[in-house]
CSV table of C-alpha atoms in Angstrom, one decimal:
chain,number,residue,atom,x,y,z
A,1,MET,CA,0.0,-0.1,0.0
A,2,LEU,CA,2.7,2.5,0.9
A,3,THR,CA,5.6,2.7,-1.4
A,4,ALA,CA,7.8,5.5,-0.6
A,5,LEU,CA,8.3,8.5,1.7
A,6,HIS,CA,9.7,11.8,0.6
A,7,PRO,CA,10.4,14.4,3.4
A,8,LYS,CA,9.8,18.0,2.5
A,9,LEU,CA,12.4,20.4,3.9
A,10,PRO,CA,12.5,24.3,3.9
A,11,MET,CA,15.2,26.0,1.8
A,12,ARG,CA,16.1,29.7,1.1
A,13,GLN,CA,18.2,29.3,-2.1
A,14,PRO,CA,17.3,26.4,-4.4
A,15,SER,CA,20.8,26.7,-6.2
A,16,VAL,CA,22.6,26.6,-2.9
A,17,THR,CA,20.6,23.6,-1.7
A,18,ARG,CA,21.0,21.9,-5.0
A,19,GLN,CA,24.9,22.5,-4.8
A,20,PHE,CA,25.1,21.1,-1.2
A,21,TYR,CA,23.1,18.1,-2.0
A,22,GLU,CA,25.0,17.3,-5.1
A,23,SER,CA,28.2,17.2,-2.9
A,24,MET,CA,26.5,14.4,-1.1
A,25,GLY,CA,25.9,12.3,-4.1
A,26,PHE,CA,22.3,13.5,-4.9
A,27,HIS,CA,21.1,14.5,-8.3
A,28,LEU,CA,18.3,16.6,-9.4
A,29,TRP,CA,15.1,14.7,-9.9
A,30,GLY,CA,12.3,15.6,-12.0
A,31,ASN,CA,11.6,19.2,-13.4
A,32,VAL,CA,13.1,22.4,-12.2
A,33,TYR,CA,10.8,24.8,-10.5
A,34,PRO,CA,11.5,28.2,-8.9
A,35,GLU,CA,10.0,27.4,-5.6
A,36,TYR,CA,10.5,23.6,-5.4
A,37,LEU,CA,13.4,21.3,-5.5
A,38,MET,CA,13.5,17.3,-5.7
A,39,MET,CA,16.8,15.6,-5.0
A,40,GLU,CA,17.4,11.9,-5.4
A,41,ARG,CA,20.1,9.4,-4.4
A,42,ASP,CA,20.0,5.5,-4.5
A,43,GLY,CA,16.1,5.5,-5.0
A,44,LEU,CA,15.6,8.0,-2.0
A,45,GLN,CA,14.2,11.4,-2.5
A,46,ILE,CA,14.2,14.6,-0.4
A,47,HIS,CA,12.0,17.5,-1.7
A,48,PHE,CA,12.6,21.2,-0.7
A,49,PHE,CA,10.1,23.9,-0.8
A,50,LEU,CA,11.1,27.7,-1.0
A,51,HIS,CA,11.0,29.6,2.4
A,52,ASN,CA,12.3,33.1,1.8
A,53,THR,CA,12.0,34.1,5.5
A,54,LEU,CA,13.4,31.1,7.0
A,55,ASN,CA,15.8,31.9,10.0
A,56,PRO,CA,18.2,28.8,9.8
A,57,ILE,CA,18.9,29.1,13.5
A,58,GLU,CA,15.2,28.5,14.4
A,59,ASN,CA,14.8,25.6,11.7
A,60,ASP,CA,14.0,22.2,13.2
A,61,GLY,CA,13.8,20.1,10.0
A,62,GLN,CA,15.2,16.7,10.5
A,63,VAL,CA,15.5,13.4,8.5
A,64,TYR,CA,17.0,10.0,9.5
A,65,VAL,CA,18.4,8.0,6.6
A,66,ARG,CA,19.2,4.5,7.1
A,67,THR,CA,22.2,3.0,5.2
A,68,ASN,CA,24.0,-0.3,4.9
A,69,GLN,CA,27.5,1.1,4.2
A,70,ILE,CA,27.9,3.7,6.9
A,71,GLU,CA,31.7,4.0,6.8
A,72,THR,CA,31.7,4.1,3.1
A,73,LEU,CA,29.3,6.9,3.0
A,74,TYR,CA,30.9,8.9,5.9
A,75,ASN,CA,34.3,8.6,4.0
A,76,ALA,CA,32.9,9.8,0.8
A,77,PHE,CA,31.3,12.7,2.5
A,78,LEU,CA,34.6,13.7,4.0
A,79,GLU,CA,36.4,13.3,0.6
A,80,ASN,CA,33.8,15.6,-1.0
A,81,ARG,CA,34.3,18.1,1.9
A,82,VAL,CA,30.8,17.7,3.3
A,83,PRO,CA,30.7,19.5,6.7
A,84,ILE,CA,30.0,16.9,9.3
A,85,HIS,CA,28.1,18.4,12.2
A,86,PRO,CA,30.5,19.1,15.0
A,87,GLN,CA,28.4,17.0,17.5
A,88,GLY,CA,27.7,14.5,14.8
A,89,MET,CA,30.8,12.7,14.0
A,90,LEU,CA,30.5,9.0,13.2
A,91,GLU,CA,30.1,6.9,16.4
A,92,THR,CA,28.3,4.0,17.8
A,93,LYS,CA,25.3,5.1,19.7
A,94,PRO,CA,23.8,3.4,22.9
A,95,TRP,CA,20.6,2.5,21.0
A,96,GLY,CA,22.6,0.3,18.7
A,97,GLN,CA,23.1,2.5,15.6
A,98,ARG,CA,26.4,3.8,14.1
A,99,GLU,CA,25.6,7.4,13.0
A,100,PHE,CA,26.7,10.7,12.0
A,101,SER,CA,25.0,13.9,11.1
A,102,VAL,CA,25.2,16.7,8.7
A,103,LEU,CA,23.6,20.3,8.7
A,104,ASP,CA,22.5,21.6,5.3
A,105,PRO,CA,22.8,25.3,4.4
A,106,ASP,CA,19.3,25.9,5.9
A,107,HIS,CA,20.2,23.9,9.1
A,108,ASN,CA,18.1,21.0,8.1
A,109,LEU,CA,19.7,18.0,10.1
A,110,LEU,CA,20.4,14.9,8.2
A,111,THR,CA,21.4,12.0,10.5
A,112,PHE,CA,22.6,8.8,8.7
A,113,GLY,CA,22.6,5.5,10.5
A,114,GLN,CA,23.3,1.9,10.3
A,115,GLN,CA,22.3,-0.9,12.8
A,116,VAL,CA,25.3,-2.4,14.5
């Protein structure tokens, strides 16, 4: 019945958001719209809507992404100079996940995790 989930996060500048997500291996999906952006990687999509008055410091947007190759993904992000959140370096959490986090230019938090 349910086939996919595509989170929608706020963005201030589509070109900046697109460039950031491309550095993480995402690519543009679908048509280009001035106020909406769709990015895809490995069959997963994240959508973004224009929010001109967004204050990034007040943004609580978050997405948890599961992976089956956490070390490879983390190292690829480091090689592509994707800024890892200072409190989100790769580590094993008490809840049995190996995780790291990234803040995008609009302070949407993306946490990547793999079950240990």
